[in-house]
XYZ file of C-alpha atoms in Angstrom:
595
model
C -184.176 286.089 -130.650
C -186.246 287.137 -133.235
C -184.095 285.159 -136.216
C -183.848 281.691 -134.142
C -185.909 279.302 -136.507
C -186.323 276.880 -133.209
C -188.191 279.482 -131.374
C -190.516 280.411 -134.441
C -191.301 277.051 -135.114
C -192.030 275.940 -131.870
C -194.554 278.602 -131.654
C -196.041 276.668 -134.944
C -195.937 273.570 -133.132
C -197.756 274.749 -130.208
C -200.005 276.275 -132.371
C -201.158 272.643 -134.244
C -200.988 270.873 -130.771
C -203.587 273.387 -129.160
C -205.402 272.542 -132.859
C -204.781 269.094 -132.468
C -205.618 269.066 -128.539
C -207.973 271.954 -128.154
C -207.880 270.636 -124.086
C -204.373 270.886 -123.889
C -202.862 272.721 -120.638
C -200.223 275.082 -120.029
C -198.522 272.350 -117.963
C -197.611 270.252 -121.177
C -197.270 273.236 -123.516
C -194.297 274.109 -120.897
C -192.689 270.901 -121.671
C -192.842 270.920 -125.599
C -189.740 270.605 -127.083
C -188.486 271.598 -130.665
C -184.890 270.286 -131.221
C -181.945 269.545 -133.617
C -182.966 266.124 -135.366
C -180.013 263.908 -134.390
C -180.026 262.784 -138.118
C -180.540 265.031 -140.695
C -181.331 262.331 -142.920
C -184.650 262.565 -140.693
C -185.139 266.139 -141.131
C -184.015 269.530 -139.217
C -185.919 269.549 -136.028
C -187.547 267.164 -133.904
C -190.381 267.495 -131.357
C -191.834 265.454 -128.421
C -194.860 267.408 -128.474
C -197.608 263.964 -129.340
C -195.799 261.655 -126.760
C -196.026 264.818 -124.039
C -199.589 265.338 -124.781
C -201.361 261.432 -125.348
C -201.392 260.450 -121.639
C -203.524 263.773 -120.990
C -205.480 263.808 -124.357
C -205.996 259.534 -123.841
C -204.821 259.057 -126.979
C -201.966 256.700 -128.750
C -198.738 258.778 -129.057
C -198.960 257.382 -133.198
C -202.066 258.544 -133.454
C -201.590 261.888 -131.982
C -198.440 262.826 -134.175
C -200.313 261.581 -137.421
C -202.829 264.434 -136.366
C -200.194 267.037 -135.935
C -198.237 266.104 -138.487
C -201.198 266.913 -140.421
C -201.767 270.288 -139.268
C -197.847 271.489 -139.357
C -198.003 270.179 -143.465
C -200.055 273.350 -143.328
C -197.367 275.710 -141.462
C -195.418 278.067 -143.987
C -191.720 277.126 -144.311
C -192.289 272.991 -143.429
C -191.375 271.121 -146.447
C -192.018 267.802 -144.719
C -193.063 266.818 -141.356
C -193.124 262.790 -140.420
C -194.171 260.597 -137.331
C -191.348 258.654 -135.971
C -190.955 256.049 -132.991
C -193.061 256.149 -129.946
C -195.039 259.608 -130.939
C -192.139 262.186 -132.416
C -192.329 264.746 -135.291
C -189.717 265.088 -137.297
C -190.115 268.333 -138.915
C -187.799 269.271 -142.975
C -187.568 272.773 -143.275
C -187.792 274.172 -146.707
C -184.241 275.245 -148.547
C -185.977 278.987 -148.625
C -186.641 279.364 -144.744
C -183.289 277.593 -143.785
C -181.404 279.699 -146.129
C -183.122 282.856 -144.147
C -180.937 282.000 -141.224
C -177.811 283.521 -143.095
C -179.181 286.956 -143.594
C -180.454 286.894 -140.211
C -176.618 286.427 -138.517
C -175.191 288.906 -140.736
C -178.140 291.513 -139.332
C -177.643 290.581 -135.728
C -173.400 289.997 -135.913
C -172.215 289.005 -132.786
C -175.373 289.698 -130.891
C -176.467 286.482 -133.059
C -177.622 283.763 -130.425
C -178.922 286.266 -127.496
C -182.136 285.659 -126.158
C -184.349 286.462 -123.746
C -185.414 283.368 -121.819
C -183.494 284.939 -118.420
C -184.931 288.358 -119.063
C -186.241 289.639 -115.227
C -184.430 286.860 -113.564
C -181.203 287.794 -111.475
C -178.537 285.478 -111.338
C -175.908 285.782 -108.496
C -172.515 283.737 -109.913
C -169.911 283.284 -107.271
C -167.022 281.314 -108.177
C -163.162 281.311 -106.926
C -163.963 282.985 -104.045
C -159.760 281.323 -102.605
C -158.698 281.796 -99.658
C -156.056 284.908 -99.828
C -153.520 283.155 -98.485
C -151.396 282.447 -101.722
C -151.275 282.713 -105.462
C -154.202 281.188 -107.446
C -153.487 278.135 -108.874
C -154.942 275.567 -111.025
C -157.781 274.341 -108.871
C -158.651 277.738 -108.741
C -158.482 278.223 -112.292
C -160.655 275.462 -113.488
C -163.224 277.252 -111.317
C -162.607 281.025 -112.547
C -163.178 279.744 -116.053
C -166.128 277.381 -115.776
C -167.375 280.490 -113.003
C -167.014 283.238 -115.647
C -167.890 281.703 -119.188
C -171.112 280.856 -116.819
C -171.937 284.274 -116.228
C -171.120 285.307 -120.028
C -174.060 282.587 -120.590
C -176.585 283.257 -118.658
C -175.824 286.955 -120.053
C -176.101 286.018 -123.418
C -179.350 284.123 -123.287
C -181.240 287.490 -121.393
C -180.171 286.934 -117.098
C -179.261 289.690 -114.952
C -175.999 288.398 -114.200
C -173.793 289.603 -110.956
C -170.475 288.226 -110.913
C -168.774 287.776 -107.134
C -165.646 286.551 -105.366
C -165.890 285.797 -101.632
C -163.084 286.703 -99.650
C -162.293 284.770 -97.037
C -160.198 286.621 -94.875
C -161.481 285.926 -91.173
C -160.264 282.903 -89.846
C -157.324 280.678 -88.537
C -156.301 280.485 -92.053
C -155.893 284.165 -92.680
C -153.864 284.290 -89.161
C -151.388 281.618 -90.076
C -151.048 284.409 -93.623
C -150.522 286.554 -90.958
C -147.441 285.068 -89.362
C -145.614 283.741 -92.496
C -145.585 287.170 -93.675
C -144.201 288.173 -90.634
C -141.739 285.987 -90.789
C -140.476 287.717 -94.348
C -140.534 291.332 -92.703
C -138.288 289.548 -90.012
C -135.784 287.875 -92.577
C -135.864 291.683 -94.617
C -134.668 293.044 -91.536
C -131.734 290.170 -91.004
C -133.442 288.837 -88.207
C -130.970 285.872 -86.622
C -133.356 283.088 -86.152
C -134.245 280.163 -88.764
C -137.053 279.512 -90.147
C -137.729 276.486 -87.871
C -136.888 278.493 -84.682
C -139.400 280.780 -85.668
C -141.492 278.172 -86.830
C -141.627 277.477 -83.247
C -142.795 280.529 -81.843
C -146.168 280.097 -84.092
C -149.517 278.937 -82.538
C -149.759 275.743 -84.439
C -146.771 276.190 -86.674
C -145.585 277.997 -89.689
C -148.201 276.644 -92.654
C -146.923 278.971 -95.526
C -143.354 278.794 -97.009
C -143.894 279.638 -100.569
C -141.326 282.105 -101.609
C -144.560 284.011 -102.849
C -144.664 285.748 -99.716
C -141.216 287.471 -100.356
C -142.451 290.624 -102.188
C -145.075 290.988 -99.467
C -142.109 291.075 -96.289
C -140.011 293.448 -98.509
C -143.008 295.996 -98.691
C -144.115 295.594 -95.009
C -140.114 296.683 -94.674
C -140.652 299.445 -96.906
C -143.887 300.793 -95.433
C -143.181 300.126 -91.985
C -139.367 300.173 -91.317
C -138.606 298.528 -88.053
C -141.889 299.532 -86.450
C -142.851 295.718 -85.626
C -140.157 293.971 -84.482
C -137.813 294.373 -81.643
C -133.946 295.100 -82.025
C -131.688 293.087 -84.514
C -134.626 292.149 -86.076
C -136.041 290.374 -83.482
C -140.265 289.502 -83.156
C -142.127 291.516 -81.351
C -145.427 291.015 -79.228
C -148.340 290.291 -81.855
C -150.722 292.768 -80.202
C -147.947 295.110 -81.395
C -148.026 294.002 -85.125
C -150.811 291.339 -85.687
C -153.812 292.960 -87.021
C -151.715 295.541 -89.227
C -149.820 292.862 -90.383
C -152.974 290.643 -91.507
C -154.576 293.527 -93.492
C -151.589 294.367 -94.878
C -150.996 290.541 -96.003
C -154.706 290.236 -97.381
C -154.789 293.281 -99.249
C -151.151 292.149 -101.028
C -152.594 289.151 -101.627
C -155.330 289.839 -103.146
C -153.703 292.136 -105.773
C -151.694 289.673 -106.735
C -154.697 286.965 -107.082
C -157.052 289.666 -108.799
C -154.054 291.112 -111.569
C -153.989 287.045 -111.985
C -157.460 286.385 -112.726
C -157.325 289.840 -114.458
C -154.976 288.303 -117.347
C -156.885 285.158 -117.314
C -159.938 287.601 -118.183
C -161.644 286.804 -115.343
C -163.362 289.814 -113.820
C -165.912 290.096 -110.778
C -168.960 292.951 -110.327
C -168.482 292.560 -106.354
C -165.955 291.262 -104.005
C -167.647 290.397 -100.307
C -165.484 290.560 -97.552
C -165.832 287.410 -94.978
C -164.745 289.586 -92.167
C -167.136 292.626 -93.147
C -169.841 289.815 -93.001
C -169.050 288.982 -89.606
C -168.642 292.415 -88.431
C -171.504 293.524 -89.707
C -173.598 291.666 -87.469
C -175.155 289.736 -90.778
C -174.563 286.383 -89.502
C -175.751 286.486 -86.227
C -179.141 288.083 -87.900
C -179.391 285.135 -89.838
C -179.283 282.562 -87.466
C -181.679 284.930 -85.520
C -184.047 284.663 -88.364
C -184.026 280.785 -88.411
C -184.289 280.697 -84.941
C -187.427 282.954 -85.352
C -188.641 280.343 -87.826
C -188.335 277.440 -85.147
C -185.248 275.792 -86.937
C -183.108 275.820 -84.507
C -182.526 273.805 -81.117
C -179.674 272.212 -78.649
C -179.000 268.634 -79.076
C -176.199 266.480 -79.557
C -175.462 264.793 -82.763
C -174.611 261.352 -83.564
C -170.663 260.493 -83.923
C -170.904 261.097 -88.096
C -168.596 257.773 -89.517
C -165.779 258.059 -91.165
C -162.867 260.639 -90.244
C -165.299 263.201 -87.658
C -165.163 266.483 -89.194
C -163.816 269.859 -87.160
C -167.033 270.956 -86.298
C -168.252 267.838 -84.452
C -168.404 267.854 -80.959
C -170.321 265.083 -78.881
C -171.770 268.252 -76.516
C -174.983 270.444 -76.658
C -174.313 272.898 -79.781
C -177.220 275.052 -81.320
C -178.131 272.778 -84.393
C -180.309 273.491 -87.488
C -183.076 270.988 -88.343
C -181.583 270.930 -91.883
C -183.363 267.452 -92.502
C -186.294 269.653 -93.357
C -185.027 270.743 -96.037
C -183.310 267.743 -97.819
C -180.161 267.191 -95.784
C -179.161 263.805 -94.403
C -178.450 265.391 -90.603
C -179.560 268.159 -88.939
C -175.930 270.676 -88.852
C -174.219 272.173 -86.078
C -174.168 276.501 -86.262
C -172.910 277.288 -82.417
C -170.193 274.791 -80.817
C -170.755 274.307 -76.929
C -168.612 277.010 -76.297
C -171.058 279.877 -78.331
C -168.403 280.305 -81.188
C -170.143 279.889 -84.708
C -169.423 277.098 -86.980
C -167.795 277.544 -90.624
C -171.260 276.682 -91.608
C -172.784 279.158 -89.826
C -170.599 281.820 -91.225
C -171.604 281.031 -94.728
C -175.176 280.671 -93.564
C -174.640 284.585 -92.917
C -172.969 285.240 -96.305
C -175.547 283.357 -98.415
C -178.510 285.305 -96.345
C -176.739 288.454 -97.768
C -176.686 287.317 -101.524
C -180.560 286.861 -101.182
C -180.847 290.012 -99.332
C -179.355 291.547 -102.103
C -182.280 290.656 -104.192
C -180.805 287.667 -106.415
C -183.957 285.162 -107.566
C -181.265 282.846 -108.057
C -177.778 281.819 -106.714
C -175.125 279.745 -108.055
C -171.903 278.510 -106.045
C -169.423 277.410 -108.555
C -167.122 275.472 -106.158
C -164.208 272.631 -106.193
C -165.034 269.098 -105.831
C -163.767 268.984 -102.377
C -166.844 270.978 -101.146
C -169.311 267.856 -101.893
C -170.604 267.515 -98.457
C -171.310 271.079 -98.110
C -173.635 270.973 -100.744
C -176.892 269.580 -99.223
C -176.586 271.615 -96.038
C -176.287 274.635 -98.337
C -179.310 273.997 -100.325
C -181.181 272.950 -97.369
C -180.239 276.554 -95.581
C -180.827 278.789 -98.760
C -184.152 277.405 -98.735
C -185.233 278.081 -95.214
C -184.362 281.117 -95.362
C -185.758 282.330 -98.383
C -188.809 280.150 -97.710
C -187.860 278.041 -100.577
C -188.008 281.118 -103.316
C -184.470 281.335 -103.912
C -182.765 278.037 -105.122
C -179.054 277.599 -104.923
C -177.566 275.589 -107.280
C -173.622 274.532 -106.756
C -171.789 273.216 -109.948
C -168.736 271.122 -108.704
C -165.177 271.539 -110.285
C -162.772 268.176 -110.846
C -159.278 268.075 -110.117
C -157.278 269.217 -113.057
C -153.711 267.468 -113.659
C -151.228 269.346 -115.426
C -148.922 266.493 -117.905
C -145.684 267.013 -120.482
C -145.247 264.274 -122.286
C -147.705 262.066 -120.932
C -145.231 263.050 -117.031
C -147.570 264.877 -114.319
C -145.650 268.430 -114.152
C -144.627 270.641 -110.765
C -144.068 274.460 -112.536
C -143.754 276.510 -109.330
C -140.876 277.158 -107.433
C -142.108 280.023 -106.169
C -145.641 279.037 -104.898
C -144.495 275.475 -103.440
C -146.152 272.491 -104.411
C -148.900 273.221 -106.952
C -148.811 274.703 -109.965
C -149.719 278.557 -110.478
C -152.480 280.341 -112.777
C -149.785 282.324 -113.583
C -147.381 279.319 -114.623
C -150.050 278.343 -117.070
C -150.592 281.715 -118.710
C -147.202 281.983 -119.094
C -146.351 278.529 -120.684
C -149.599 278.528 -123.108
C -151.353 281.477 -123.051
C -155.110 282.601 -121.959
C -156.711 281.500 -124.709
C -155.332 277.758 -124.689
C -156.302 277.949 -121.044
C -159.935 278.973 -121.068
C -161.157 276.937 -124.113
C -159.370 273.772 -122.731
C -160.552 274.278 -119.141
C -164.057 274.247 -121.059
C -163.673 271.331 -122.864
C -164.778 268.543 -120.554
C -167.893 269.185 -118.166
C -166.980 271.183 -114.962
C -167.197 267.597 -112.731
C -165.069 265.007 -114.606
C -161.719 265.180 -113.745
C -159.188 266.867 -116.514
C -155.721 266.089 -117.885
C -154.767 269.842 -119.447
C -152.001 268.377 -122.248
C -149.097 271.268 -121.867
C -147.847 269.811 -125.751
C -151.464 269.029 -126.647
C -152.500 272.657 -126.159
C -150.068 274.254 -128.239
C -149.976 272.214 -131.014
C -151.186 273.286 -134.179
C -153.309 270.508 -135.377
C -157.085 269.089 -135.703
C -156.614 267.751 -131.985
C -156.314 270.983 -130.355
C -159.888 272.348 -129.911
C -158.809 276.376 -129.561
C -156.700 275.786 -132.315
C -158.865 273.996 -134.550
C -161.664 276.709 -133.899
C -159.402 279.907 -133.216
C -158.288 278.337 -137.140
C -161.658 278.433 -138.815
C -162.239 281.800 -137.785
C -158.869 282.946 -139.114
C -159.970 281.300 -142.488
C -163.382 282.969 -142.775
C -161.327 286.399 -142.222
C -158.890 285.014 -144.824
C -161.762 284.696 -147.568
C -163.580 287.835 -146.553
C -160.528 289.466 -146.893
C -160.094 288.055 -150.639
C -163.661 288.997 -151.323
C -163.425 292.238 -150.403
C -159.949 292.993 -152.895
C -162.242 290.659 -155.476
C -165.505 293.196 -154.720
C -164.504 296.326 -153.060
C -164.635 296.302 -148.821
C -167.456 298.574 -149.379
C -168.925 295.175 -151.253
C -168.246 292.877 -148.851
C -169.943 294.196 -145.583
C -171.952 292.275 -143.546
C -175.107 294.573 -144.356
C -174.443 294.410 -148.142
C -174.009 290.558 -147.817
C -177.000 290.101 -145.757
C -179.141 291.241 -148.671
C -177.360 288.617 -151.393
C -179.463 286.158 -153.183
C -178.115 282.517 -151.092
C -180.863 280.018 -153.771
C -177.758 278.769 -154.842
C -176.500 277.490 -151.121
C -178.136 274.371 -151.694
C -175.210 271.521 -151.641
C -174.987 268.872 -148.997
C -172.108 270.557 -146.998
C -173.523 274.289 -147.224
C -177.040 272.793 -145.965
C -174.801 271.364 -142.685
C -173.071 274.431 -141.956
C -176.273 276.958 -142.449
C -178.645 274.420 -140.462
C -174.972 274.463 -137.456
C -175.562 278.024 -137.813
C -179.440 277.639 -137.184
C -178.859 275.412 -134.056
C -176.889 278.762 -131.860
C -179.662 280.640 -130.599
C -180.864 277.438 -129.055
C -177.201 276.019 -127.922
C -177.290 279.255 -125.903
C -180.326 278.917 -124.438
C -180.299 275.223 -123.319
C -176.325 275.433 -122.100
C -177.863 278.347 -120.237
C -180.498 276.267 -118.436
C -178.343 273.397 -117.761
C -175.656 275.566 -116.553
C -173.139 274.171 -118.634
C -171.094 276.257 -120.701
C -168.512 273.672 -121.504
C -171.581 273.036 -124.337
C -170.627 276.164 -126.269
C -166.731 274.973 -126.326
C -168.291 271.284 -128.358
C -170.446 273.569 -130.565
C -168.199 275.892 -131.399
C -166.089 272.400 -132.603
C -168.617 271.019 -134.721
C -169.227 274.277 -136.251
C -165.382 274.587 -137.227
C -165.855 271.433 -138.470
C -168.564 271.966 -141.054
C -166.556 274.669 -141.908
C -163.546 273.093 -142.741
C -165.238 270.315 -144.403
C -166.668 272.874 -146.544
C -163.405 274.322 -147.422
C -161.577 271.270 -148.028
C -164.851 270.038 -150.456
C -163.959 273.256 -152.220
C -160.177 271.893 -153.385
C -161.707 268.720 -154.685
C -164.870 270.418 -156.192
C -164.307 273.749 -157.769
C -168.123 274.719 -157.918
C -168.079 274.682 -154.520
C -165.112 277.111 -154.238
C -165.734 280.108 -152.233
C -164.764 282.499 -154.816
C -164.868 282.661 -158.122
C -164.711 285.670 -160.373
C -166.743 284.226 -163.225
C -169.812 283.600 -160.962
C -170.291 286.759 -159.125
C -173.523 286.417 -157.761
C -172.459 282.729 -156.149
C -169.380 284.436 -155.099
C -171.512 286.818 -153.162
C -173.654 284.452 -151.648
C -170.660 282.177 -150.089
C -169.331 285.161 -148.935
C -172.715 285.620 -147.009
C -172.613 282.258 -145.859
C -168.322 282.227 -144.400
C -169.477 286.034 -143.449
C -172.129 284.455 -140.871
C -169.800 281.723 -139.975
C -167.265 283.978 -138.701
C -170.002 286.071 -136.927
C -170.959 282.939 -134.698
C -167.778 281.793 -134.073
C -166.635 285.261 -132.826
C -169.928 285.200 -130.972
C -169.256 282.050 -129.346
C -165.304 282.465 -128.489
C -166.457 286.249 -126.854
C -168.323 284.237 -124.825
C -165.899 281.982 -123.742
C -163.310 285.116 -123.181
C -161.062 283.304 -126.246
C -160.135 285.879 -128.846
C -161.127 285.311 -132.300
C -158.171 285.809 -133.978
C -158.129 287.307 -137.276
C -154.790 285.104 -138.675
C -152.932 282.035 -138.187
C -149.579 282.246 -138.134
């Protein structure tokens, strides 16, 4: 991130603290921050780094920032620095170094804003991880978003990012898949009972109806004739049909789910199998190893208040001493009769993502998993001895509207609406940036009209749009200069003294500000920051172009002044360079024209 001012200057005002504070430690150093000034009346960056440091130096925080505003007057490229409130720096760039940021996007292109803050540290990044007993719908798809733009972050800013999908396909769920699509094969073969006869015949019931299932009865017909069912189309023993059936189920379902997420641009580096963890023994190791840690014991737990949950019983169970490690109770991992919990399961799985070698793992999961967060946590760290944190990032309902009326899509999937519904009413792109455009745990209204209009209020419109405009006047430039002219190498060497008006200064100090966007939406795990960036960048943009009709100096082009010509062409050149870089990231396409 060699061409990030933030980083270079921070260095500078470590440098004049250490001056300033020759006793200074590493501890505070850490903690030094160099920031956008939220005024740029006040300057273009903004540090904490006197009101960290008086407490340990026993000085005022005034006095302290008079001393290192002092020594960064003496920095190379700070045209101002001043003390403000309780013991911050503002720090003015000079016109010169900010202007340097322009050639320096132009050199990196879209690579512009990677860093290296994750370099070395591995990143596991599970997210939708649906149980694949139906289509993926919108729950889902708030998750596969927020879950992949995630892992395009923490890639961009230097992590060793593995991207997984847990499949849960052990379980009671999985069995009741099972026997609904059994019950297609049946009707394929003109089988004479109704639905609720055979509804009947099902431990617990028939749970899934959605005509989604169809497609996977007519293929179990094709591959397997009248193998599993009796005469006339009649059911057969399970033992005869059960477990073939199952797979068979799973693995249609899970096409269908992964050529979903596949058009959503959603893609995974592993897919874990829940049974395969089971099989393999991995779970039972696990709660082995916390038993070999003294974690474990038989006791009975309190009645929990509230609704009880399923795996309460008031009997001895094997129980984890989770309070240990944060959690409220201790949890229940064997039920009185030796089964394992859900809990315990995951226990297992999670043991296998550290086993794997991940320093750190991140459960992107939907709000509904709330209480399952502190138990997680609390068994992540016992068994990695607290050196592999797990951090969960919660996803909100989202509630699909037309005309201000909540909307039901699906016929075919029952009562929710599909992934597939949505890509095929607004498209990927609509769906990704506006799944990104409120933070992961506030609940969402996604606008069906909203998203497809063509105006200032549509956020992937109102970006997608700037981008299509840069392209527009590059495009110009290059029939005004030659394409040969108008490359991004030839413009990154064009004198930009003459970017010096009020609205060039606000885009080129926006385009200053990405390298650091990335790398703090990257820390706080929140990529739903790049989607507001991105919109104040399109802003200055636009702003700029719509001076340019009022002003004609400020004009992008302008075949008497060739030189200026050249330079604004350097300047909308980086623009569209960041704004590809940041709608790659968040798998939107930056298109190239507006229609």
């Amino acid at each position: 991130m060699s061409g990030c001012l933030f980083h270079r200057y921070r260095a500078h005002v470590l440098e004049a603290l250490r001056a300033v504070v020759p006793e200074i430690g590493e501890d505070v150093l850490g903690r030094v921050e160099l920031t956008p000034a939220r005024d740029p009346a006040h300057g273009d960056m903004a540090t904490n780094a006197a009101l960290l440091a008086a407490k340990p130096a026993r000085r005022k925080p005034a006095d302290l920032a008079a001393d290192l505003v002092a020594a960064l007057l003496k920095v190379d490229g700070i045209a101002r620095a001043e003390a403000a409130g309780p013991g911050f720096v503002n720090i003015t760039l000079s016109p010169e170094t900010l202007r340097s940021v322009v050639p320096a996007v132009l050199q990196a292109g879209e690579a512009w804003g990677e860093g290296e803050g994750g370099r070395g540290i591995r990143v596991n990044v599970e997210y939708v991880s649906c149980n694949p007993t139906g289509p993926v719908h919108v729950g889902h798809c708030r998750g596969a978003v927020v879950g992949d733009a995630l892992a395009s972050l923490l890639k961009k800013a230097g992590y060793d990012v593995t991207r997984e999908f847990y499949i849960n396909d052990a379980g009671a769920q999985v069995a009741m898949l099972a026997w609904a699509a059994y019950w297609r094969y049946l009707e394929q073969l003109g089988t004479s009972l109704t639905e609720e006869e055979f509804s009947a015949l099902v431990p617990g019931g028939l749970q899934y109806r959605g005509e989604y299932l169809i497609p996977v009865g007519e293929a179990l017909k094709a591959q397997f004739g009248e193998a599993f069912a009796e005469p006339g189309g009649q059911p057969a023993d399970p033992e005869k049909w059960f477990p073939e059936v199952r797979s068979f189920a799973v693995a249609r379902m899970l096409e269908g789910i992964r050529a979903d997420l596949a058009d959503l641009g959603v893609s995974f580096d592993v897919f874990t199998s829940e049974a395969k963890v089971l099989g393999d023994g991995i779970v039972d190791r696990a709660i082995d190893a916390l038993a070999g840690k003294g974690l474990l014991y038989e006791g009975v737990l309190e009645p929990p208040k509230g609704k009880l949950p399923d795996d309460w019983e008031p009997r001895p169970q094997t129980l984890f001493r989770s309070t240990e490690f944060g959690d409220d109770v201790d949890r229940p991992l064997r039920k009185s009769d030796g089964s394992n919990t859900y809990f315990a399961n995951d226990i297992g799985y999670h043991a296998d993502k550290i086993s794997r070698g991940a320093d750190v793992l991140v459960d992107v999961l939907g709000a509904d998993h709330g209480g399952y967060v502190s138990r997680m946590k609390a068994a992540v760290k016992a068994l990695s001895d607290g050196k592999t944190p797990l951090e969960v990032l919660l996803c909100q309902i989202v509630h699909i509207v037309r005309d201000g009326q909540p909307v039901r899509m699906s016929k075919r999937a029952g009562n929710f609406v599909t992934l597939r519904d949505l890509l095929d009413e607004v498209g990927r792109d609509a769906v990704r940036f506006t799944m990104l455009t409120r933070k992961s745990d506030a609940q969402m209204e996604f606008d069906l009209n909203a998203v497809v209009a063509q105006t200032r209020d549509n956020p992937v419109f109102y970006v997608q749009y700037a981008h299509a405009r840069c392209r527009s006047v590059l495009r110009a430039g290059a029939e005004m200069f030659g394409a040969d002219a108008t490359t991004d190498t030839v413009l990154s060497q064009a004198a930009t003294d003459g970017l010096d008006s009020e609205a060039e200064t606000a885009l080129i100090r926006r385009l200053a500000s990405w390298p650091r966007t990335v790398e703090s939406a990257a820390l706080a795990r929140e990529p739903h920051r790049i989607a507001f960036w991105l919109g104040d960048l399109a802003a200055d943009f636009h702003g700029l172009w719509n001076k340019g009709r009022d002003d004609t100096t400020l004009r992008f082009l302008q075949e008497d002044q060739p030189e200026a010509t050249k330079a604004r062409l350097a300047l909308v050149a980086a623009t569209a360079a960041t704004l590809r870089s940041g709608l790659l990231l968040l798998g939107v396409e930056p298109v190239e024209e507006m229609r």
